[in-house]
């Protein structure tokens, strides 16, 4: 049933437009005249608006990158979260407004003992996909794994837990050494995903090859670098709300190929729509667009101490960029963020200088502060540092067209400030390995974002943490991040995180570049597709409307 965009009723919320002026910088990627700000009205969910949803059908999603391991404890990829949202529910989730809502829990946690005891009520009568009962002991087992497994990427998200107790079958308690304000937000993401204890016993470290959880769908198969298939789980406690028979996540790293497959009908949903194709898709009959602001960021990471792998104590990296923060400050001064956003992304995205979105309640003047574009000052800093110019460095990036255009624009921008950047494109999964192993000088990757700043900062900036890929270590930053997590007052937490941003901008282990919009296109014979500010494309309640063919 073709129609013009928007094809069906959608849930919307108007975000403020970003207005700014600038002078464009000549770069290796040609800079275009400044584009007008596109329509940035949030569209989060496709609703049927009275159309009958057909039961059954096979949905294919064009996925922009190959997910890493399908293990809630160890995974670090946004694209893994897409798949896991269909097969592995969490204790909590977020809704279209960014509010935390119960999922496998029945209510928000009860907080006692001045924040040191967190009591979580659980659903009754729920089964995992393998028939194992879901209960407090299963929850305790998964949370313990997240907290204690050696290669866990979740421990930093859970805070200083002393003990996890299954009080009864439907109640679990977390006991803390000190209060930990971010815990509910953490449990609305991978730290809250609960795995079948039987599958953990049977599979151990291989759980990610055949994940078993509670979810609308269950895992069927994975063909590496090609596809992941899930099918409806009849054991799911709300199976009557699940319409599709299967979902196939097909890996398509080129945005143009994803768009062409959507136009041809070979896929029905695509993520990460490129600003270079978005106008064409929006004019296409029968195709709609979901778009939301992002809680995350895209950044440049410098290896300043990752000598033995992420999570290990920082070592000495023998390079001027690693050893002297003035060089990294100079690099930041050479970045014309607004020119990059305009020339590469047609002004769809927004410059960012901080891991804290200006649209959140944690935003402050300090967290919104942005070092100005000043290549003259950059060259002066390099001169004071006593280095030969241009300073040569190699930046690893993913080998997708949009990212390569961004890298070329960065290359051109920083050349005016005294830098000579060589671009090394690699596969996405290879780049994930490179950043974990410390096999890089500089790299460009992003983070999809969490509703609490702890999820965007602590693991990336605190010494020795699971996502501190730069190997950065600053005792003052460590202390501030710990204080912010312990604080209960929202304004106080916001001020403390602002102090962190101020110090990080002096050290520049990461340079935040821009905040993208989550752009998801879909065929208008679908309903129930959602994309929220956490970046996850949710398909668990998707379905084809009656009268349309898949």
Coordinates of C-alpha atoms in Angstrom, one line a residue:
X1 CA 0.0 0.0 0.0
X2 CA 2.3 2.7 -1.3
X3 CA 1.9 6.2 0.1
X4 CA 3.9 9.4 0.5
X5 CA 6.0 10.1 3.6
X6 CA 5.0 9.9 6.3
X7 CA 3.1 6.7 5.3
X8 CA 1.4 6.1 8.6
X9 CA 0.7 7.8 11.9
X10 CA 3.9 8.2 13.9
X11 CA 4.8 9.3 17.4
X12 CA 6.6 12.6 17.3
X13 CA 8.3 15.1 19.6
X14 CA 9.8 18.3 18.4
X15 CA 13.4 18.9 19.2
X16 CA 15.0 22.4 18.9
X17 CA 16.9 23.1 15.8
X18 CA 20.6 23.9 16.0
X19 CA 21.4 27.3 14.5
X20 CA 25.0 28.3 13.9
X21 CA 27.2 30.2 11.5
X22 CA 30.7 29.4 10.3
X23 CA 33.4 29.8 7.7
X24 CA 34.0 26.6 5.7
X25 CA 37.5 25.2 5.5
X26 CA 39.0 23.7 2.3
X27 CA 39.8 20.0 2.8
X28 CA 40.7 16.9 1.0
X29 CA 37.0 16.1 0.9
X30 CA 35.4 19.1 -0.9
X31 CA 33.5 21.4 1.4
X32 CA 30.0 22.2 0.2
X33 CA 28.1 25.5 0.7
X34 CA 26.4 25.5 4.0
X35 CA 23.3 23.4 4.0
X36 CA 20.1 24.5 5.6
X37 CA 19.3 22.6 8.8
X38 CA 17.0 19.7 7.8
X39 CA 13.8 18.9 9.5
X40 CA 14.8 17.4 12.8
X41 CA 11.4 16.4 14.1
X42 CA 11.7 13.2 16.1
X43 CA 9.7 10.3 14.7
X44 CA 10.2 7.3 16.9
X45 CA 7.6 4.7 16.1
X46 CA 5.4 3.5 13.2
X47 CA 1.8 2.8 14.4
X48 CA -0.9 1.0 12.4
X49 CA -3.5 3.8 12.7
X50 CA -6.4 1.4 12.5
X51 CA -4.9 -0.9 9.9
X52 CA -5.1 -4.6 10.8
X53 CA -1.8 -6.2 11.5
X54 CA -1.2 -9.5 9.7
X55 CA 0.0 -12.5 11.8
X56 CA 3.2 -14.1 10.4
X57 CA 5.7 -13.1 7.8
X58 CA 9.4 -12.8 7.5
X59 CA 11.1 -9.5 8.0
X60 CA 14.5 -8.7 6.6
X61 CA 16.6 -5.8 8.0
X62 CA 19.6 -4.4 6.2
X63 CA 22.2 -4.0 9.0
X64 CA 25.0 -1.5 8.6
X65 CA 27.7 -3.5 10.4
X66 CA 28.3 -7.1 11.5
X67 CA 27.5 -7.4 15.2
X68 CA 30.2 -8.7 17.6
X69 CA 29.5 -11.6 19.9
X70 CA 25.9 -12.1 20.9
X71 CA 26.8 -12.2 24.6
X72 CA 25.3 -9.5 26.9
X73 CA 28.3 -9.7 29.2
X74 CA 31.1 -9.1 26.7
X75 CA 29.6 -7.4 23.7
X76 CA 30.4 -3.8 22.8
X77 CA 28.6 -3.1 19.5
X78 CA 25.4 -1.1 18.9
X79 CA 24.5 -3.6 16.2
X80 CA 24.6 -6.4 18.7
X81 CA 22.0 -4.5 20.7
X82 CA 19.7 -4.5 17.7
X83 CA 19.7 -8.3 17.6
X84 CA 19.6 -8.8 21.4
X85 CA 16.6 -6.5 21.7
X86 CA 14.6 -9.2 19.9
X87 CA 15.9 -12.2 21.8
X88 CA 17.2 -11.1 25.2
X89 CA 15.0 -8.9 27.3
X90 CA 16.3 -6.7 30.2
X91 CA 15.1 -6.0 33.6
X92 CA 14.3 -2.5 32.4
X93 CA 14.0 -0.6 29.1
X94 CA 13.5 3.0 27.9
X95 CA 10.5 4.3 26.1
X96 CA 10.2 6.9 23.3
X97 CA 10.6 9.8 25.8
X98 CA 13.7 8.3 27.3
X99 CA 12.0 7.3 30.6
X100 CA 13.0 4.0 32.2
X101 CA 10.2 1.4 32.2
X102 CA 10.0 -2.2 33.6
X103 CA 10.5 -5.1 31.2
X104 CA 11.4 -8.3 33.1
X105 CA 11.0 -6.4 36.3
X106 CA 7.4 -5.4 37.3
X107 CA 8.2 -2.0 38.8
X108 CA 11.1 0.4 39.3
X109 CA 13.5 -0.6 42.1
X110 CA 12.9 0.1 45.7
X111 CA 15.9 1.9 47.2
X112 CA 16.7 1.5 50.9
X113 CA 19.5 2.0 53.3
X114 CA 20.5 5.4 51.9
X115 CA 20.9 3.9 48.5
X116 CA 22.9 0.8 49.5
X117 CA 20.1 -1.7 48.9
X118 CA 18.3 -1.9 45.6
X119 CA 15.3 -4.3 45.5
X120 CA 13.9 -5.4 42.2
X121 CA 10.5 -7.1 41.8
X122 CA 10.3 -9.7 38.9
X123 CA 7.7 -11.1 36.6
X124 CA 6.2 -14.4 37.6
X125 CA 5.4 -17.3 35.2
X126 CA 8.1 -16.5 32.7
X127 CA 10.3 -19.0 30.8
X128 CA 13.5 -18.7 28.9
X129 CA 13.5 -19.9 25.3
X130 CA 14.8 -23.3 26.4
X131 CA 12.0 -23.8 29.0
X132 CA 14.1 -22.9 32.1
X133 CA 12.1 -20.9 34.6
X134 CA 12.9 -17.2 34.9
X135 CA 13.3 -16.4 38.6
X136 CA 15.4 -14.4 41.0
X137 CA 18.1 -17.1 41.1
X138 CA 18.4 -16.8 37.3
X139 CA 18.7 -13.0 37.6
X140 CA 21.3 -13.3 40.3
X141 CA 23.3 -15.7 38.1
X142 CA 23.4 -13.4 35.1
X143 CA 24.2 -10.3 37.2
X144 CA 27.0 -12.1 38.9
X145 CA 28.4 -13.1 35.5
X146 CA 28.2 -9.5 34.3
X147 CA 30.0 -8.3 37.5
X148 CA 32.7 -10.9 37.9
X149 CA 33.6 -12.5 34.5
X150 CA 37.2 -11.6 33.6
X151 CA 36.4 -10.2 30.2
X152 CA 33.1 -8.6 31.2
X153 CA 32.3 -5.2 29.6
X154 CA 29.5 -4.7 32.1
X155 CA 31.2 -4.6 35.5
X156 CA 31.8 -0.8 35.3
X157 CA 28.2 -0.3 34.6
X158 CA 27.0 -2.1 37.7
X159 CA 29.0 -0.2 40.4
X160 CA 30.5 -1.3 43.7
X161 CA 28.2 -4.3 44.5
X162 CA 29.0 -6.3 47.6
X163 CA 26.4 -9.0 47.1
X164 CA 23.5 -10.0 44.9
X165 CA 20.7 -11.9 46.8
X166 CA 17.8 -13.9 45.5
X167 CA 15.3 -13.0 48.3
X168 CA 12.6 -15.2 46.9
X169 CA 11.5 -16.4 43.5
X170 CA 10.3 -13.0 42.4
X171 CA 12.6 -10.6 44.2
X172 CA 16.3 -9.9 43.8
X173 CA 18.4 -7.4 45.9
X174 CA 21.6 -5.7 45.1
X175 CA 23.7 -4.7 48.1
X176 CA 26.2 -1.8 47.6
X177 CA 29.3 -0.6 49.4
X178 CA 28.3 2.9 48.6
X179 CA 25.2 4.4 46.8
X180 CA 25.2 3.9 43.0
X181 CA 22.8 6.2 41.3
X182 CA 23.2 4.9 37.7
X183 CA 22.1 1.3 38.4
X184 CA 18.5 1.5 37.1
X185 CA 19.8 3.1 33.9
X186 CA 22.4 0.4 33.6
X187 CA 19.9 -2.3 34.0
X188 CA 17.9 -0.8 31.1
X189 CA 20.8 -1.9 28.8
X190 CA 23.0 -4.9 28.5
X191 CA 23.8 -5.1 32.2
X192 CA 20.1 -5.9 32.7
X193 CA 19.9 -8.7 30.1
X194 CA 19.2 -12.0 31.8
X195 CA 20.5 -15.3 30.3
X196 CA 19.3 -18.9 30.8
X197 CA 21.3 -20.5 33.6
X198 CA 21.0 -23.8 31.8
X199 CA 22.5 -22.4 28.7
X200 CA 25.2 -20.8 30.7
X201 CA 26.0 -24.2 32.3
X202 CA 25.9 -25.9 28.9
X203 CA 27.8 -23.3 26.8
X204 CA 30.0 -21.4 29.2
X205 CA 32.1 -18.9 27.3
X206 CA 30.4 -20.1 24.0
X207 CA 27.1 -18.6 25.1
X208 CA 27.3 -15.9 22.5
X209 CA 27.3 -18.5 19.7
X210 CA 23.8 -19.8 20.7
X211 CA 22.3 -17.2 23.1
X212 CA 19.3 -18.2 25.1
X213 CA 17.2 -15.6 27.0
X214 CA 13.7 -14.4 27.5
X215 CA 12.5 -12.6 24.4
X216 CA 9.9 -12.3 21.7
X217 CA 12.2 -14.2 19.4
X218 CA 14.8 -16.9 19.8
X219 CA 18.1 -17.4 18.1
X220 CA 18.2 -19.7 15.1
X221 CA 21.5 -19.2 13.2
X222 CA 24.3 -16.9 12.3
X223 CA 26.4 -16.9 9.1
X224 CA 29.4 -14.7 9.9
X225 CA 29.6 -11.4 8.1
X226 CA 26.4 -12.3 6.3
X227 CA 23.2 -12.7 8.4
X228 CA 21.6 -13.5 11.7
X229 CA 18.2 -15.2 11.9
X230 CA 15.8 -15.3 14.8
X231 CA 12.3 -16.8 15.0
X232 CA 9.2 -16.2 17.2
X233 CA 9.4 -17.9 20.6
X234 CA 6.1 -19.4 21.5
X235 CA 7.2 -19.6 25.2
X236 CA 7.4 -15.8 25.4
X237 CA 5.1 -14.3 28.1
X238 CA 3.6 -11.9 25.6
X239 CA 3.7 -14.1 22.5
X240 CA 0.2 -12.8 21.4
X241 CA 1.8 -9.3 20.9
X242 CA 4.5 -10.7 18.5
X243 CA 3.4 -10.8 14.9
X244 CA 6.3 -11.9 12.7
X245 CA 7.5 -15.5 12.2
X246 CA 11.2 -14.6 11.7
X247 CA 13.6 -11.7 11.4
X248 CA 16.7 -11.9 9.3
X249 CA 19.4 -9.3 10.0
X250 CA 21.3 -9.1 6.8
X251 CA 24.7 -7.4 6.9
X252 CA 25.0 -4.6 4.3
X253 CA 27.8 -2.2 5.2
X254 CA 27.3 0.1 2.2
X255 CA 24.5 2.7 2.8
X256 CA 23.8 2.9 -0.9
X257 CA 23.3 -0.8 -1.2
X258 CA 21.0 -0.8 1.9
X259 CA 19.0 2.0 0.3
X260 CA 18.8 0.1 -3.1
X261 CA 17.6 -3.1 -1.3
X262 CA 14.9 -1.1 0.5
X263 CA 13.7 0.4 -2.7
X264 CA 13.6 -2.9 -4.4
X265 CA 11.7 -4.6 -1.5
X266 CA 14.5 -7.1 -0.8
X267 CA 14.7 -5.6 2.8
X268 CA 12.0 -3.9 4.7
X269 CA 14.1 -1.9 7.3
X270 CA 17.5 -0.3 7.1
X271 CA 19.5 1.4 9.8
X272 CA 22.1 4.2 9.6
X273 CA 20.6 5.9 6.6
X274 CA 23.3 8.0 4.9
X275 CA 22.6 11.7 4.6
X276 CA 23.7 11.3 1.0
X277 CA 20.7 9.1 0.3
X278 CA 18.2 10.3 2.7
X279 CA 16.5 12.9 0.5
X280 CA 16.0 10.3 -2.3
X281 CA 14.5 7.8 0.2
X282 CA 12.2 10.4 1.7
X283 CA 10.8 11.2 -1.8
X284 CA 10.3 7.5 -2.6
X285 CA 6.6 6.4 -2.4
X286 CA 6.1 3.6 0.1
X287 CA 9.2 4.4 2.2
X288 CA 9.1 6.1 5.6
X289 CA 11.8 7.5 7.9
X290 CA 12.2 7.3 11.7
X291 CA 14.6 9.8 13.2
X292 CA 15.7 10.6 16.7
X293 CA 18.4 12.6 18.4
X294 CA 21.2 10.6 19.9
X295 CA 22.5 10.2 23.4
X296 CA 25.8 9.1 22.0
X297 CA 28.7 10.6 20.0
X298 CA 31.3 10.0 17.4
X299 CA 34.8 10.7 18.5
X300 CA 38.5 10.4 17.8
X301 CA 40.5 8.3 20.3
X302 CA 44.2 8.6 20.8
X303 CA 46.3 5.7 22.2
X304 CA 47.9 7.4 25.2
X305 CA 48.5 4.3 27.3
X306 CA 46.8 1.2 25.8
X307 CA 49.9 -1.0 25.6
X308 CA 48.6 -4.3 26.9
X309 CA 45.0 -4.3 25.9
X310 CA 41.9 -2.5 27.2
X311 CA 41.3 -2.9 30.9
X312 CA 45.0 -3.4 31.7
X313 CA 47.0 -0.9 33.7
X314 CA 48.2 1.9 31.3
X315 CA 51.7 1.8 29.9
X316 CA 54.0 4.1 28.1
X317 CA 53.2 4.8 24.4
X318 CA 56.3 6.1 22.7
X319 CA 55.0 8.9 20.5
X320 CA 54.7 12.7 20.8
X321 CA 50.9 12.5 20.4
X322 CA 50.6 10.1 23.4
X323 CA 53.1 11.9 25.6
X324 CA 52.2 15.5 25.2
X325 CA 48.6 16.7 25.7
X326 CA 49.4 20.0 23.9
X327 CA 49.6 18.0 20.6
X328 CA 46.2 16.6 21.2
X329 CA 44.8 20.0 22.2
X330 CA 46.3 21.4 18.9
X331 CA 44.6 18.6 17.0
X332 CA 41.3 19.6 18.5
X333 CA 41.8 23.2 17.7
X334 CA 42.4 22.1 14.1
X335 CA 39.0 20.5 13.8
X336 CA 36.3 22.6 12.3
X337 CA 33.4 20.5 13.6
X338 CA 30.7 22.5 11.9
X339 CA 32.4 22.4 8.5
X340 CA 32.7 18.6 8.9
X341 CA 29.1 18.1 9.8
X342 CA 27.9 20.3 7.0
X343 CA 30.2 19.1 4.2
X344 CA 30.1 15.3 5.0
X345 CA 26.6 14.9 6.4
X346 CA 24.7 17.8 4.8
X347 CA 24.0 19.3 8.2
X348 CA 21.9 16.4 9.4
X349 CA 24.2 15.8 12.4
X350 CA 25.3 18.2 15.1
X351 CA 28.8 19.1 16.4
X352 CA 29.6 17.6 19.8
X353 CA 32.4 18.4 22.2
X354 CA 31.3 16.3 25.1
X355 CA 29.9 12.8 25.9
X356 CA 26.8 14.6 27.5
X357 CA 24.0 15.5 25.1
X358 CA 22.9 19.1 25.5
X359 CA 19.3 17.9 25.3
X360 CA 19.5 15.9 28.6
X361 CA 19.0 17.1 32.2
X362 CA 22.7 16.5 32.9
X363 CA 23.8 19.2 30.5
X364 CA 25.5 22.2 32.0
X365 CA 27.5 25.2 30.7
X366 CA 30.7 23.2 31.4
X367 CA 29.5 20.1 29.5
X368 CA 28.4 22.2 26.6
X369 CA 31.6 24.1 26.3
X370 CA 33.4 23.6 23.0
X371 CA 37.0 24.5 22.1
X372 CA 36.9 26.9 19.1
X373 CA 38.3 26.1 15.7
X374 CA 41.6 27.9 15.7
X375 CA 44.4 26.4 13.4
X376 CA 46.6 29.4 14.1
X377 CA 46.6 28.6 17.8
X378 CA 47.1 25.0 16.9
X379 CA 50.4 25.8 15.1
X380 CA 51.5 27.9 18.0
X381 CA 50.9 25.1 20.4
X382 CA 52.9 22.7 18.2
X383 CA 55.8 25.3 18.1
X384 CA 55.8 25.5 21.9
X385 CA 55.9 21.7 22.1
X386 CA 59.0 21.7 20.0
X387 CA 57.8 19.2 17.4
X388 CA 58.5 19.2 13.7
X389 CA 55.5 20.0 11.6
X390 CA 53.6 18.7 10.0
X391 CA 53.0 16.1 12.8
X392 CA 52.5 12.8 11.1
X393 CA 50.0 10.3 12.4
X394 CA 47.9 7.4 11.2
X395 CA 44.1 7.2 11.9
X396 CA 42.3 4.0 11.6
X397 CA 38.6 4.1 10.5
X398 CA 35.9 1.8 9.2
X399 CA 35.9 1.3 5.5
X400 CA 32.4 2.6 4.9
X401 CA 31.8 5.4 2.4
X402 CA 30.4 7.9 4.9
X403 CA 33.3 7.3 7.3
X404 CA 35.9 7.5 4.6
X405 CA 34.5 10.9 3.5
X406 CA 34.6 12.0 7.2
X407 CA 38.2 10.8 7.5
X408 CA 39.2 12.7 4.4
X409 CA 37.5 15.9 5.7
X410 CA 39.3 15.5 9.0
X411 CA 42.5 15.0 7.1
X412 CA 42.0 18.3 5.3
X413 CA 40.8 20.2 8.3
X414 CA 43.8 19.4 10.6
X415 CA 46.3 20.0 7.9
X416 CA 45.7 23.7 8.4
X417 CA 46.7 23.2 12.0
X418 CA 50.0 21.5 11.3
X419 CA 49.0 17.8 11.0
X420 CA 49.5 15.2 8.3
X421 CA 47.0 12.4 8.7
X422 CA 47.3 9.1 6.9
X423 CA 44.0 7.2 6.7
X424 CA 43.9 3.4 7.3
X425 CA 40.5 1.9 6.5
X426 CA 39.6 -1.5 8.0
X427 CA 36.6 -3.6 8.6
X428 CA 34.3 -2.6 11.5
X429 CA 35.0 -5.8 13.5
X430 CA 38.7 -5.5 12.8
X431 CA 38.6 -1.9 14.2
X432 CA 36.8 -3.2 17.3
X433 CA 39.7 -5.6 17.9
X434 CA 42.3 -3.0 17.1
X435 CA 40.9 -0.6 19.7
X436 CA 40.7 -3.3 22.4
X437 CA 44.2 -4.5 21.7
X438 CA 45.7 -1.0 21.5
X439 CA 46.7 -1.6 17.9
X440 CA 46.3 2.0 16.8
X441 CA 47.8 5.4 17.1
X442 CA 44.5 7.3 16.4
X443 CA 41.1 5.9 15.5
X444 CA 37.6 7.1 14.8
X445 CA 34.6 5.3 16.3
X446 CA 31.5 6.2 18.3
X447 CA 29.2 5.2 21.1
X448 CA 25.5 5.0 20.8
X449 CA 24.8 6.6 24.2
X450 CA 23.0 5.9 27.4
X451 CA 20.5 7.9 29.3
X452 CA 22.8 8.3 32.3
X453 CA 26.2 10.0 31.8
X454 CA 27.9 7.2 33.8
X455 CA 27.2 4.9 30.8
X456 CA 28.9 7.3 28.4
X457 CA 31.9 8.2 30.6
X458 CA 33.0 5.9 33.4
X459 CA 34.1 2.9 31.4
X460 CA 35.7 5.1 28.7
X461 CA 37.6 7.5 31.0
X462 CA 38.3 5.8 34.4
X463 CA 41.7 4.2 34.8
X464 CA 41.8 0.5 33.7
X465 CA 38.1 0.2 32.8
X466 CA 36.6 -2.1 30.2
X467 CA 36.1 0.5 27.4
X468 CA 39.0 2.8 28.2
X469 CA 40.5 2.1 24.8
X470 CA 42.9 5.1 25.0
X471 CA 44.6 3.8 28.1
X472 CA 43.9 7.2 29.7
X473 CA 44.6 7.7 33.4
X474 CA 43.9 10.8 35.5
X475 CA 43.4 10.4 39.2
X476 CA 41.2 13.5 39.4
X477 CA 38.9 12.3 36.7
X478 CA 38.7 8.9 38.4
X479 CA 37.7 10.5 41.7
X480 CA 35.1 12.8 40.0
X481 CA 33.5 9.9 38.1
X482 CA 33.2 7.9 41.3
X483 CA 31.7 10.9 43.2
X484 CA 29.2 11.5 40.5
X485 CA 27.9 7.9 40.6
X486 CA 27.5 8.1 44.4
X487 CA 25.7 11.5 44.4
X488 CA 21.9 11.4 44.6
X489 CA 21.1 15.0 43.8
X490 CA 20.6 15.5 40.0
X491 CA 22.0 19.0 39.8
X492 CA 25.1 18.0 41.9
X493 CA 25.7 15.0 39.6
X494 CA 25.4 17.3 36.5
X495 CA 28.0 19.7 38.0
X496 CA 30.4 16.9 38.8
X497 CA 30.2 15.5 35.3
X498 CA 30.8 19.0 33.9
X499 CA 34.0 19.1 35.9
X500 CA 35.0 15.8 34.3
X501 CA 34.4 17.3 30.8
X502 CA 36.5 20.3 31.6
X503 CA 39.5 18.1 32.6
X504 CA 39.1 15.7 29.7
X505 CA 39.2 18.6 27.3
X506 CA 42.6 19.6 28.8
X507 CA 43.9 16.0 28.4
X508 CA 42.1 15.1 25.2
X509 CA 42.5 11.3 25.2
X510 CA 39.2 11.4 23.2
X511 CA 38.1 14.3 21.0
X512 CA 34.3 14.3 20.6
X513 CA 33.3 15.2 17.0
X514 CA 29.6 15.1 16.4
X515 CA 26.3 13.7 17.6
X516 CA 24.4 11.9 14.8
X517 CA 20.7 11.4 14.4
X518 CA 19.4 7.9 14.4
X519 CA 18.0 7.5 10.9
X520 CA 16.0 4.4 10.1
X521 CA 14.1 3.8 6.9
X522 CA 11.3 1.3 6.5
X523 CA 8.8 0.0 4.0
X524 CA 5.3 1.4 4.7
X525 CA 3.7 -2.0 4.7
X526 CA 5.2 -2.3 8.2
X527 CA 4.0 -1.2 11.6
X528 CA 5.6 -1.4 15.1
X529 CA 9.1 -0.5 14.1
X530 CA 10.7 1.8 16.7
X531 CA 14.0 3.8 17.1
X532 CA 14.6 5.6 20.4
X533 CA 17.5 7.9 21.5
X534 CA 19.6 5.0 22.7
X535 CA 20.1 4.1 19.0
X536 CA 18.5 0.7 19.1
X537 CA 16.2 -0.3 16.2
X538 CA 13.4 -2.3 17.9
X539 CA 11.6 -4.9 15.8
X540 CA 10.0 -7.1 18.5
X541 CA 6.5 -5.7 17.9
X542 CA 6.8 -5.1 14.2
X543 CA 4.4 -6.7 11.7
X544 CA 3.0 -6.4 8.2
X545 CA -0.3 -4.7 7.8
X546 CA -3.2 -6.7 6.2
X547 CA -3.4 -6.5 2.5
X548 CA 0.3 -5.9 2.0
X549 CA 2.8 -8.6 0.8
X550 CA 6.2 -9.1 2.3

